[in-house]
XYZ file of C-alpha atoms in Angstrom:
765
model
C -23.874 -23.523 36.053
C -23.209 -21.070 33.232
C -21.907 -22.807 30.084
C -19.743 -20.855 27.669
C -18.949 -21.738 24.043
C -15.608 -23.035 25.303
C -17.274 -25.456 27.739
C -19.670 -26.719 25.066
C -16.758 -27.281 22.677
C -14.852 -29.312 25.272
C -17.923 -31.429 26.068
C -18.560 -32.120 22.395
C -14.899 -33.009 21.840
C -14.801 -35.519 24.708
C -18.158 -36.990 23.657
C -16.721 -37.715 20.221
C -13.680 -39.427 21.736
C -15.606 -41.492 24.281
C -18.189 -42.741 21.835
C -15.584 -43.588 19.182
C -14.049 -46.208 21.515
C -17.024 -48.517 21.112
C -16.895 -49.483 17.420
C -15.912 -53.144 17.843
C -19.489 -54.208 18.435
C -20.457 -52.878 14.994
C -17.900 -54.920 12.983
C -19.812 -57.587 11.014
C -19.176 -61.239 11.873
C -16.399 -62.754 9.795
C -14.821 -59.354 9.032
C -11.747 -57.590 10.378
C -10.935 -53.898 10.170
C -8.014 -53.251 7.838
C -5.310 -51.261 9.708
C -2.839 -50.699 6.894
C 0.193 -52.133 5.113
C 3.939 -52.115 5.476
C 6.651 -52.755 2.889
C 9.790 -54.766 3.592
C 12.569 -54.502 0.989
C 15.449 -56.916 0.541
C 17.631 -55.076 -1.951
C 20.867 -55.822 -3.759
C 23.852 -54.089 -2.249
C 24.196 -51.844 -5.334
C 20.737 -50.340 -4.851
C 20.955 -46.761 -3.532
C 18.374 -44.706 -1.610
C 16.314 -47.684 -0.517
C 14.281 -45.531 1.871
C 13.350 -43.117 -0.928
C 12.332 -46.092 -3.090
C 10.228 -47.437 -0.217
C 8.503 -44.038 0.196
C 7.624 -44.001 -3.486
C 6.243 -47.526 -3.395
C 4.068 -46.762 -0.385
C 2.119 -44.301 -2.515
C 0.524 -47.191 -4.493
C -0.747 -49.101 -1.465
C -4.502 -49.509 -1.547
C -6.930 -49.183 0.113
C -6.195 -46.579 2.737
C -7.203 -47.697 6.284
C -9.661 -45.734 8.369
C -8.040 -42.748 10.055
C -7.286 -42.628 13.762
C -7.275 -39.848 16.305
C -5.551 -40.510 19.650
C -5.867 -44.237 18.926
C -9.603 -44.039 18.168
C -11.732 -43.921 15.013
C -14.400 -41.248 15.439
C -15.126 -41.111 11.699
C -15.872 -44.837 11.591
C -18.035 -44.630 14.706
C -20.356 -42.034 13.184
C -20.642 -44.121 10.019
C -22.024 -46.980 12.092
C -24.359 -44.610 13.988
C -25.910 -43.394 10.754
C -26.786 -47.001 9.767
C -29.338 -47.109 12.566
C -32.991 -46.638 11.715
C -33.165 -43.227 13.427
C -29.593 -41.928 13.683
C -30.572 -38.425 14.770
C -29.520 -35.019 13.474
C -26.277 -34.787 15.502
C -25.012 -38.181 14.291
C -25.863 -37.364 10.669
C -24.117 -33.974 10.930
C -21.004 -35.421 12.537
C -20.847 -38.172 9.892
C -21.026 -35.520 7.178
C -18.150 -33.654 8.808
C -15.794 -36.462 9.825
C -17.454 -39.769 8.914
C -15.740 -42.556 6.965
C -16.995 -45.825 5.503
C -15.284 -48.883 7.029
C -12.381 -50.607 5.273
C -12.298 -54.380 5.901
C -9.736 -57.043 5.236
C -11.931 -58.387 2.466
C -11.540 -55.093 0.601
C -7.794 -55.656 0.167
C -6.757 -57.231 -3.155
C -3.181 -58.197 -2.372
C -2.516 -59.798 -5.749
C -3.369 -56.567 -7.543
C -1.111 -54.563 -5.225
C 1.746 -57.046 -5.779
C 1.416 -56.545 -9.566
C 1.421 -52.777 -9.138
C 4.514 -52.922 -6.912
C 6.366 -55.078 -9.439
C 5.347 -52.761 -12.230
C 6.525 -49.707 -10.299
C 9.880 -51.390 -9.617
C 10.302 -52.223 -13.328
C 9.484 -48.596 -14.186
C 12.427 -47.662 -11.963
C 14.805 -50.089 -13.645
C 14.559 -52.979 -11.154
C 13.525 -55.707 -13.603
C 12.815 -59.271 -12.434
C 11.838 -58.090 -8.939
C 9.513 -60.290 -6.805
C 6.671 -59.355 -4.477
C 4.806 -61.487 -1.928
C 2.292 -60.625 0.764
C 1.035 -61.967 4.069
C -1.692 -60.916 6.523
C -1.230 -60.460 10.229
C -4.646 -61.152 11.769
C -5.956 -60.253 15.217
C -9.432 -60.692 16.729
C -11.063 -57.770 14.850
C -8.135 -56.238 12.976
C -5.807 -57.225 10.154
C -2.745 -55.709 8.478
C -0.688 -56.795 5.506
C 3.048 -56.928 4.823
C 4.460 -56.810 1.291
C 7.930 -58.404 1.001
C 9.908 -57.214 -2.015
C 13.108 -58.633 -3.417
C 14.879 -55.951 -5.465
C 17.858 -56.847 -7.708
C 20.494 -54.474 -9.107
C 19.008 -51.923 -11.556
C 19.668 -51.540 -15.266
C 21.818 -48.541 -16.145
C 22.263 -46.579 -19.379
C 25.402 -46.822 -21.469
C 24.492 -44.689 -24.535
C 21.674 -42.407 -25.640
C 21.203 -42.224 -29.436
C 18.774 -41.116 -32.133
C 17.268 -43.585 -34.618
C 14.883 -43.383 -37.602
C 14.135 -39.659 -37.590
C 13.876 -37.909 -41.004
C 15.166 -34.449 -41.902
C 14.649 -31.623 -41.166
C 13.339 -32.924 -37.841
C 16.494 -34.937 -37.118
C 18.776 -31.887 -36.934
C 16.524 -30.083 -34.415
C 15.918 -33.202 -32.304
C 19.698 -33.760 -32.166
C 20.231 -30.221 -30.851
C 17.577 -30.835 -28.166
C 18.999 -34.289 -27.333
C 22.500 -32.872 -26.827
C 21.104 -30.796 -23.936
C 19.415 -33.809 -22.356
C 19.656 -34.493 -18.584
C 19.826 -38.226 -19.427
C 23.490 -39.192 -18.997
C 25.595 -42.319 -18.854
C 25.153 -44.603 -15.789
C 21.685 -43.241 -15.056
C 19.294 -45.859 -13.741
C 16.433 -46.750 -16.086
C 13.446 -44.650 -15.038
C 10.252 -44.549 -17.082
C 9.129 -41.231 -15.573
C 12.386 -39.587 -16.731
C 11.802 -40.885 -20.235
C 8.324 -39.344 -20.304
C 9.782 -36.050 -19.116
C 12.430 -36.239 -21.812
C 9.791 -36.597 -24.512
C 7.904 -33.583 -23.138
C 11.131 -31.555 -23.030
C 12.052 -32.396 -26.620
C 8.495 -31.638 -27.781
C 8.649 -28.219 -26.088
C 12.012 -27.493 -27.717
C 10.665 -28.412 -31.133
C 7.524 -26.300 -30.761
C 9.672 -23.278 -29.891
C 11.394 -23.856 -33.251
C 8.181 -23.857 -35.243
C 7.052 -27.498 -35.206
C 3.370 -26.663 -34.873
C 2.043 -30.275 -35.164
C 4.589 -32.219 -33.129
C 3.351 -34.309 -30.196
C 5.354 -36.114 -27.519
C 3.387 -39.286 -28.283
C 4.945 -39.333 -31.764
C 8.268 -40.326 -30.170
C 9.132 -43.662 -28.662
C 12.116 -44.929 -26.630
C 13.624 -48.349 -27.132
C 16.163 -49.956 -24.791
C 18.656 -52.483 -26.224
C 20.454 -54.810 -23.800
C 21.798 -57.241 -26.431
C 25.250 -55.643 -26.459
C 25.784 -56.163 -22.731
C 25.548 -58.867 -20.079
C 26.002 -56.672 -16.995
C 22.597 -54.962 -16.833
C 23.558 -52.155 -19.175
C 21.439 -50.826 -22.044
C 21.583 -48.465 -24.992
C 18.677 -46.030 -25.252
C 17.301 -45.107 -28.693
C 14.852 -42.291 -29.423
C 12.924 -42.792 -32.644
C 9.852 -41.574 -34.450
C 6.826 -43.826 -34.530
C 5.655 -45.278 -37.814
C 3.070 -43.413 -39.899
C 3.561 -40.049 -38.226
C 1.874 -37.465 -40.476
C 4.126 -35.401 -42.747
C 3.013 -32.086 -41.277
C 4.307 -33.163 -37.832
C 7.939 -33.323 -38.963
C 8.325 -29.878 -40.555
C 8.466 -26.409 -38.957
C 5.828 -23.783 -39.689
C 6.219 -20.117 -40.492
C 3.703 -17.318 -39.977
C 2.677 -15.944 -43.380
C 0.090 -13.439 -42.196
C -1.160 -11.926 -38.897
C -4.856 -10.974 -38.842
C -6.209 -8.958 -35.932
C -9.905 -8.382 -35.200
C -9.990 -5.522 -32.600
C -13.806 -5.474 -32.254
C -14.761 -9.110 -32.621
C -18.352 -10.094 -31.900
C -19.066 -13.766 -31.276
C -22.604 -13.309 -32.629
C -21.621 -11.440 -35.773
C -18.085 -12.181 -36.930
C -18.356 -10.981 -40.538
C -15.882 -8.144 -41.106
C -14.892 -7.072 -44.577
C -12.728 -3.969 -44.194
C -8.987 -4.644 -44.034
C -6.252 -2.210 -43.060
C -2.559 -3.076 -43.260
C -0.290 -1.421 -40.713
C 3.263 -2.368 -39.762
C 3.072 -5.839 -41.394
C -0.223 -6.772 -39.748
C -3.811 -6.848 -41.065
C -6.581 -5.202 -39.022
C -10.247 -5.981 -39.621
C -12.775 -3.508 -38.199
C -15.756 -1.983 -39.959
C -15.304 1.276 -38.062
C -12.290 2.383 -36.068
C -12.475 0.751 -32.641
C -8.790 0.511 -31.706
C -5.991 2.385 -33.440
C -3.592 -0.067 -35.096
C -0.521 2.022 -34.188
C -1.270 1.408 -30.490
C -2.674 -2.135 -30.671
C 0.187 -3.544 -32.743
C 2.670 -2.950 -29.932
C 0.990 -5.648 -27.845
C 1.252 -8.306 -30.567
C 4.637 -10.063 -30.565
C 3.611 -12.538 -33.302
C 5.331 -11.367 -36.500
C 4.926 -12.282 -40.080
C 7.892 -14.296 -41.352
C 8.746 -15.751 -37.940
C 8.555 -19.419 -37.093
C 5.616 -20.508 -34.937
C 6.415 -20.282 -31.233
C 3.866 -21.073 -28.465
C 5.677 -18.764 -26.055
C 5.175 -15.858 -28.438
C 1.468 -16.715 -28.542
C 1.242 -16.742 -24.743
C 3.095 -13.450 -24.491
C 0.781 -11.838 -27.042
C -2.334 -13.123 -25.319
C -1.150 -11.945 -21.892
C -0.096 -8.504 -23.137
C -3.445 -7.952 -24.910
C -5.340 -9.012 -21.783
C -3.519 -6.376 -19.690
C -4.884 -3.504 -21.818
C -8.088 -3.564 -19.772
C -10.423 -3.110 -22.780
C -10.961 -6.771 -23.681
C -13.025 -9.524 -22.153
C -11.688 -12.358 -24.289
C -8.447 -12.814 -26.231
C -8.492 -15.766 -28.620
C -5.518 -16.620 -30.848
C -6.083 -19.265 -33.530
C -3.708 -20.593 -36.179
C -4.886 -21.733 -39.617
C -2.773 -24.143 -41.645
C -2.416 -23.389 -45.354
C -2.249 -26.989 -46.578
C -1.759 -26.002 -50.208
C 1.607 -24.426 -49.329
C 2.959 -27.382 -47.310
C 6.340 -28.702 -48.587
C 8.735 -31.428 -47.425
C 10.617 -28.889 -45.340
C 8.171 -26.116 -44.384
C 4.591 -25.455 -43.433
C 2.636 -22.164 -43.554
C 0.293 -20.665 -40.948
C -1.992 -17.671 -40.625
C -2.416 -16.216 -37.126
C -5.897 -14.923 -36.338
C -6.271 -12.808 -33.203
C -9.887 -12.336 -32.108
C -10.454 -9.617 -29.473
C -13.853 -9.341 -27.797
C -14.280 -5.983 -26.006
C -15.591 -5.409 -22.525
C -18.613 -3.154 -22.090
C -17.323 0.307 -22.850
C -18.947 2.008 -19.856
C -19.300 0.642 -16.328
C -20.650 1.963 -13.040
C -19.794 0.719 -9.546
C -21.215 1.689 -6.132
C -19.748 0.793 -2.727
C -21.259 1.448 0.685
C -19.225 1.178 3.891
C -19.904 1.734 7.565
C -17.199 3.175 9.832
C -16.964 3.076 13.602
C -14.233 4.555 15.807
C -13.182 4.188 19.399
C -14.431 7.694 20.340
C -18.024 6.786 19.437
C -17.922 8.325 15.986
C -19.761 6.288 13.354
C -21.356 6.793 9.984
C -21.703 5.672 6.370
C -19.457 6.266 3.381
C -20.739 5.993 -0.195
C -18.373 5.665 -3.164
C -19.435 5.862 -6.799
C -17.164 5.102 -9.766
C -17.768 5.550 -13.465
C -15.388 3.901 -15.929
C -14.968 4.484 -19.660
C -12.771 1.954 -21.450
C -10.891 2.578 -24.692
C -11.612 6.276 -24.349
C -9.407 7.572 -27.188
C -9.400 4.292 -29.163
C -5.984 3.394 -27.807
C -6.984 1.285 -24.792
C -7.148 4.245 -22.397
C -9.304 3.912 -19.287
C -10.968 6.852 -17.600
C -12.176 6.406 -13.990
C -14.235 9.120 -12.371
C -15.032 8.541 -8.698
C -16.752 10.432 -5.955
C -17.277 9.665 -2.327
C -19.521 11.086 0.366
C -18.842 10.272 4.009
C -20.580 11.311 7.178
C -19.682 10.636 10.811
C -21.373 11.735 13.991
C -20.621 11.069 17.637
C -23.185 8.982 19.468
C -22.383 10.044 23.036
C -23.755 12.142 25.792
C -22.042 15.198 27.197
C -20.434 18.233 25.651
C -19.195 16.354 22.555
C -22.589 14.946 21.592
C -23.598 15.982 18.112
C -20.067 16.565 16.774
C -19.964 15.517 13.154
C -17.677 15.130 10.152
C -18.701 15.590 6.528
C -16.429 14.663 3.640
C -16.772 15.026 -0.132
C -14.240 13.725 -2.621
C -13.842 13.746 -6.393
C -11.066 12.009 -8.323
C -10.313 11.553 -11.992
C -7.874 8.907 -13.186
C -6.667 8.340 -16.764
C -4.662 5.193 -17.510
C -2.739 4.750 -20.769
C -1.639 1.162 -21.589
C 1.724 2.378 -22.852
C 4.687 4.500 -21.811
C 4.229 8.230 -22.158
C 7.508 10.057 -21.595
C 9.522 12.957 -23.046
C 12.014 10.480 -24.554
C 11.500 7.404 -26.715
C 11.456 3.978 -25.073
C 11.565 0.843 -27.195
C 8.561 -1.342 -26.307
C 10.540 -4.480 -27.255
C 12.496 -3.967 -24.059
C 9.404 -4.964 -22.061
C 9.115 -8.625 -22.985
C 6.499 -9.696 -20.414
C 4.185 -6.658 -20.499
C 4.154 -3.014 -21.560
C 4.125 -0.519 -18.654
C 1.065 1.586 -18.035
C 1.118 5.318 -17.559
C -1.177 6.554 -14.808
C -2.322 10.124 -14.240
C -4.804 11.393 -11.688
C -6.254 14.554 -10.190
C -8.274 14.659 -7.023
C -9.866 17.081 -4.601
C -11.543 16.492 -1.243
C -13.426 18.660 1.191
C -13.578 17.777 4.903
C -15.648 19.697 7.419
C -15.467 18.840 11.117
C -18.044 20.686 13.105
C -16.804 23.159 15.701
C -13.226 22.577 14.536
C -12.074 23.262 10.986
C -12.553 22.854 7.251
C -9.806 21.142 5.233
C -9.468 21.381 1.459
C -7.061 18.897 -0.164
C -5.914 18.581 -3.758
C -3.674 15.899 -5.276
C -2.029 15.143 -8.616
C -0.037 12.106 -9.742
C 1.911 10.976 -12.788
C 3.655 7.630 -12.861
C 4.138 4.162 -14.295
C 3.142 0.605 -13.381
C 4.994 -2.355 -14.851
C 4.618 -6.121 -14.456
C 8.168 -7.419 -14.923
C 7.012 -11.059 -14.835
C 4.254 -13.231 -13.426
C 5.017 -12.246 -9.834
C 6.887 -8.920 -9.820
C 5.287 -5.488 -10.206
C 7.017 -2.098 -10.087
C 5.277 1.224 -9.542
C 7.094 4.534 -9.754
C 5.495 7.955 -9.531
C 8.039 10.651 -10.344
C 5.368 13.328 -9.811
C 3.253 13.100 -6.672
C 1.807 16.358 -5.409
C -0.537 17.064 -2.498
C -1.852 20.438 -1.378
C -3.855 21.063 1.807
C -5.538 24.273 2.952
C -6.830 24.520 6.490
C -9.639 27.086 6.679
C -12.471 28.144 8.957
C -10.725 27.029 12.123
C -12.638 27.541 15.353
C -11.201 29.074 18.512
C -11.424 25.670 20.125
C -9.335 24.103 17.369
C -6.786 26.914 17.459
C -6.386 26.236 21.182
C -5.833 22.534 20.434
C -3.117 23.390 17.899
C -1.448 25.786 20.377
C -1.359 22.961 22.950
C -0.049 20.417 20.417
C 2.872 21.845 18.397
C 3.402 18.542 16.571
C -0.184 18.541 15.300
C 0.108 22.218 14.330
C 3.334 21.579 12.382
C 1.783 18.629 10.534
C -1.072 20.890 9.350
C 1.257 23.790 8.463
C 2.970 21.739 5.760
C 0.520 22.614 3.025
C 2.560 21.412 0.034
C 3.864 17.866 -0.467
C 5.790 17.103 -3.640
C 7.958 14.076 -4.157
C 8.502 10.634 -5.576
C 7.109 7.248 -4.601
C 8.415 3.815 -5.571
C 6.858 0.429 -4.872
C 8.089 -3.141 -5.435
C 5.690 -6.063 -5.160
C 6.353 -9.789 -5.318
C 3.064 -11.655 -5.260
C 2.528 -15.454 -5.355
C -0.855 -15.336 -3.596
C -2.737 -15.886 -6.867
C -0.763 -19.062 -7.635
C -3.409 -21.534 -6.457
C -1.378 -24.586 -7.562
C 1.204 -23.958 -4.879
C 0.825 -24.874 -1.175
C 3.316 -22.176 -0.172
C 2.552 -18.616 -1.310
C 4.677 -15.583 -0.564
C 3.919 -11.874 -0.878
C 6.284 -8.953 -0.386
C 5.621 -5.263 -0.863
C 8.166 -2.543 -0.210
C 7.366 1.151 -0.618
C 9.556 4.249 -0.568
C 8.046 7.725 -0.334
C 10.462 10.692 -0.561
C 9.183 14.293 -0.651
C 10.616 17.802 -0.776
C 14.119 17.178 -2.107
C 13.700 18.694 -5.584
C 11.418 21.451 -4.300
C 14.042 22.396 -1.697
C 16.293 23.621 -4.541
C 13.686 26.258 -5.319
C 12.564 26.968 -1.758
C 12.911 30.398 -0.187
C 13.506 31.318 3.425
C 11.202 34.313 3.824
C 11.913 34.741 7.556
C 15.168 33.697 9.215
C 14.637 30.560 11.271
C 11.270 29.718 9.710
C 10.725 26.841 7.288
C 11.268 27.531 3.600
C 8.360 28.034 1.226
C 7.609 27.301 -2.426
C 5.176 29.617 -4.234
C 4.310 31.013 -0.815
C 3.476 27.579 0.617
C 5.425 25.706 3.255
C 6.460 22.346 1.853
C 7.149 19.052 3.550
C 10.458 17.208 3.424
C 10.632 13.627 4.620
C 11.445 10.017 3.690
C 9.146 7.128 4.489
C 9.735 3.429 3.904
C 7.729 0.355 4.818
C 7.668 -3.375 4.125
C 4.726 -5.770 4.108
C 5.562 -9.492 4.034
C 2.968 -12.297 3.905
C 3.087 -16.069 3.772
C 0.157 -18.396 3.045
C 0.273 -22.147 3.586
C -2.572 -23.994 1.893
C -3.472 -27.558 2.894
C -6.307 -30.009 3.322
C -8.740 -31.232 0.684
C -8.335 -29.189 -2.506
C -6.098 -26.822 -0.448
C -9.156 -25.090 0.949
C -7.590 -24.469 4.374
C -4.981 -21.761 4.814
C -2.562 -20.592 7.489
C -2.010 -16.899 6.600
C 0.689 -14.787 8.253
C 1.697 -11.156 7.835
C 4.424 -8.861 9.163
C 4.439 -5.090 8.571
C 7.090 -2.551 9.519
C 7.218 1.140 8.576
C 9.298 4.165 9.477
C 9.048 7.826 8.509
C 11.810 10.416 8.954
C 11.194 14.165 8.775
C 14.249 16.250 7.930
C 15.349 19.470 6.221
C 12.320 21.732 5.994
C 10.228 19.550 8.353
C 10.458 18.413 11.915
C 7.309 16.280 11.771
C 5.747 14.155 9.003
C 2.527 15.596 7.534
C -0.587 14.349 9.277
C -1.900 12.559 6.157
C 1.365 10.590 5.825
C 1.566 9.292 9.396
C 0.862 5.680 10.386
C -2.131 4.469 12.381
C -3.083 1.107 13.847
C -6.362 -0.662 14.541
C -9.279 -1.461 12.279
C -10.456 -4.164 9.856
C -7.131 -4.330 7.945
C -4.896 -3.979 10.981
C -5.282 -5.068 14.645
C -8.960 -5.976 14.544
C -9.533 -6.036 18.298
C -9.097 -2.225 18.345
C -11.216 0.208 16.426
C -9.772 2.023 13.429
C -6.983 4.501 14.259
C -7.514 4.026 18.022
C -4.417 2.037 19.008
C -1.406 3.887 20.398
C 0.753 5.725 19.963
C 2.726 3.629 22.418
C 0.893 3.319 25.750
C -1.133 6.494 25.377
C -4.586 6.323 26.960
C -6.916 9.192 26.225
C -8.954 8.389 29.344
C -5.910 9.179 31.507
C -5.198 12.443 29.688
C -6.978 15.252 31.520
C -6.075 17.645 28.685
C -7.945 15.604 26.107
C -11.448 16.669 25.212
C -12.469 13.490 23.403
C -12.588 14.982 19.973
C -11.852 12.754 17.045
C -8.162 13.160 16.244
C -6.663 9.942 14.944
C -3.895 8.462 17.078
C -0.903 8.341 14.742
C 2.886 7.983 14.738
C 5.882 7.775 12.411
C 6.729 4.164 13.335
C 4.416 1.166 12.841
C 4.891 -2.522 13.618
C 2.265 -5.228 13.124
C 1.966 -9.000 12.908
C -1.038 -11.169 12.047
C -1.790 -14.900 12.085
C -5.015 -16.357 10.659
C -6.424 -19.827 10.068
C -8.986 -19.922 7.252
C -11.287 -22.844 6.572
C -14.419 -23.655 4.524
C -17.786 -23.945 6.237
C -20.441 -24.482 3.581
C -20.772 -23.433 -0.037
C -19.431 -19.856 -0.288
C -19.329 -19.381 3.491
C -15.856 -19.539 5.044
C -14.575 -19.059 8.564
C -11.416 -17.890 10.253
C -9.644 -17.738 13.628
C -7.021 -15.030 13.980
C -4.551 -13.315 16.284
C -3.282 -9.762 15.660
C -0.600 -7.639 17.314
C 0.695 -4.151 16.568
C 1.010 -0.492 17.471
C 2.385 2.872 16.343
C 4.972 5.055 18.031
C 6.817 8.349 17.551
C 10.604 8.360 17.244
C 10.617 11.664 19.148
C 8.208 12.156 22.032
C 5.206 14.365 21.362
C 4.413 16.482 24.423
C 0.733 16.260 23.540
C 0.815 12.562 24.438
C 2.370 13.091 27.847
C 0.274 11.817 30.728
C 1.175 13.247 34.121
C 4.495 14.420 32.699
C 5.442 10.967 31.319
C 5.976 10.414 27.562
C 3.741 7.573 26.412
C 4.294 7.599 22.673
C 8.063 7.261 22.193
C 9.458 4.076 20.673
C 11.884 2.181 22.941
C 13.460 -1.240 23.404
C 10.400 -2.171 25.461
C 8.175 -2.052 22.381
C 7.204 -5.757 22.672
C 5.343 -4.982 25.915
C 3.578 -2.077 24.199
C 1.934 -4.093 21.425
C -1.831 -4.181 21.267
C -2.903 -7.819 20.897
C -6.260 -9.360 20.129
C -7.943 -12.488 18.852
C -11.231 -13.413 17.337
C -13.158 -15.299 14.732
C -14.518 -14.303 11.365
C -17.079 -15.134 8.717
C -16.453 -14.554 5.042
C -18.904 -14.666 2.169
C -16.644 -15.510 -0.792
C -18.463 -15.492 -4.126
C -15.977 -16.066 -6.971
C -13.302 -13.922 -5.350
C -15.600 -11.142 -4.161
C -15.358 -11.299 -0.347
C -17.570 -9.713 2.262
C -15.848 -10.076 5.622
C -17.121 -9.959 9.211
C -14.545 -10.212 12.013
C -15.466 -10.264 15.723
C -12.383 -9.624 17.859
C -11.515 -8.820 21.460
C -8.233 -7.547 22.942
C -6.206 -9.659 25.364
C -3.295 -7.215 25.713
C -4.054 -3.507 25.853
C -0.939 -1.279 26.058
C -3.007 1.704 27.215
C -3.606 -0.009 30.559
C -1.136 0.199 33.462
C 1.647 -2.392 33.490
C 0.498 -5.534 35.253
C -3.073 -5.038 34.023
C -2.469 -5.224 30.286
C -3.046 -8.951 29.883
C -6.816 -9.125 30.217
C -9.025 -10.962 27.714
C -11.879 -8.516 27.266
C -14.201 -10.968 25.532
C -17.218 -9.083 26.873
C -16.168 -6.015 24.878
C -15.732 -7.325 21.333
C -15.233 -5.176 18.226
C -17.169 -6.085 15.056
C -15.309 -5.310 11.814
C -17.060 -5.223 8.445
C -14.967 -4.963 5.322
C -14.620 -5.923 1.674
C -11.829 -8.353 0.795
C -9.413 -10.327 2.962
C -7.374 -8.471 5.553
C -4.077 -9.760 4.120
């Protein structure tokens, strides 16, 4: 019999269950397995939300019993197996994965739990509560029941201030008047702790540099009432230091733009715009650096201002460390005011950096080859935080196949220069104070690429961009490029390629549009980096509009032909897409993730164009798309090149102006920096108007219709990730189980014997 991985998995699963039934013989004599505790509450009729109170109390129950699965305890079973003299490798491995030490009745300290339950009830205002416990014992198992008697709670009548000196009293009173603690609220110790933290935060924002929530104490007075009411008093503890009860002002701001941890002696001082800069030689121009510092001389101390300054300085891209320290000037301390100096130490990154990246590409038509990218970066180029990136790439593909197409190849060279300014560069003045969270960056770039496809054509492409990127807050980023220009020149076309263009008018038109000029806008909401949250959401929406402004200057050289600009035919289209992702993190330390993604995009050609330029069309398949299909090989629609007698198997990407995709992935840790994943992908591309080139036997295969669900390419697989401090090398092995290129009735076919291996850098979504 031939055993597959699936069969082995089932056998291992059932073996775990069967063996875990036989743990009773391992329980020591005189012991019983502890199976858990229940809480029974007998509450006064005035007590509200008894179930919520019960849920809160259940969190303090200790110890936790051994876990069960389908009524059995496999973790406990493999603990007992490892206690044998020679447990074996399998038992040791399974214990490491799912094993648990036994929890016995003797491990339960009921008196301690009773005290904790009474204490928790008192913290919630239920004073004079009682708690008792009793065991329910069986032959080899025992459980405990805690019976609680809960009286009516104490409720607040008044909230007042007491024993707080000036000037602190006035500011505490303002904070207290905004308190969420109101009359008739039940006594709750956790709310009082939160109130102290809230008041402390309010005071620090008003300059109280040395305040601490532990300096305040609450006292409850019930002497005035006999109906379980109390007055709440907030007061300052005795012997609180003088400097904790006065606000502090910033007398001087000192900035060290080129701070070296090893050699911090800097003598030269330069005053600019009410700030002092210390740098022996000019490293960063004060007129540019000062805009990132929101700490101002003469202002009261404010921790939020410090955080804003630190964050803004970190976004420049020239600094490795940003350290803000405050120095108290004790000699100037008075009964009503303290004085601080703010010292901002900035440690630069290495000025020059070099990065190399090697990729391997495979396609469905047997084309494969390497791609090498090299990037040189120069930070703080003009001593204003500017970053220059120069990158080049060299790619080569060849077709490993027999027949007339054997030996076809593609050679690509690219060169790109990018200059990023950490400030707004525009023809009109923009006040930097408007950008509270961060200052926008101005991005400019120029690029050129050369693509030669043997026996077909040579394509020269140039691009230019000018735009802005702005982080509006912790999660939201805007990018707008008012100038985005692309120029393509198709040269050295072969007779064979000319014949292909004559047979495919859509492809010919997409190459004819040599000039693309327009505007792009992108909105991103990103919570993925918020590791403290179990639920993380990501949304990106992009709008790409081209040709509208150029159309005002376009000329119609020949009646009926498209207009031109500077002798070049220009493209006119609008393209919009949306990418939404949701991650749910769970398990120990939230190391397991359910990741989902939905993508939808649509492009509309109009005006001077009847088809979107080839470089702007959508494709599907590949390591960041539907991984069971090779890159750019899925679709459009139900098109199958093997059924197209007019196709010669050359390597034209299968594209469309509509794209829909959905992905689901379960990610889990394996060992150390190795992580695994199981995933399912679905998607495809279509054309809104049928392209005759994709007709098979006179039937359009690429047009989008209401039957699109049945035309999705679907696949599943598993992956291995090497995740070293956020740098991820990803391997995904996937196979299709629904192939839209097959005839209806044959599309659902799990082709596990024809998997696709994807290699990529970074997570797919």
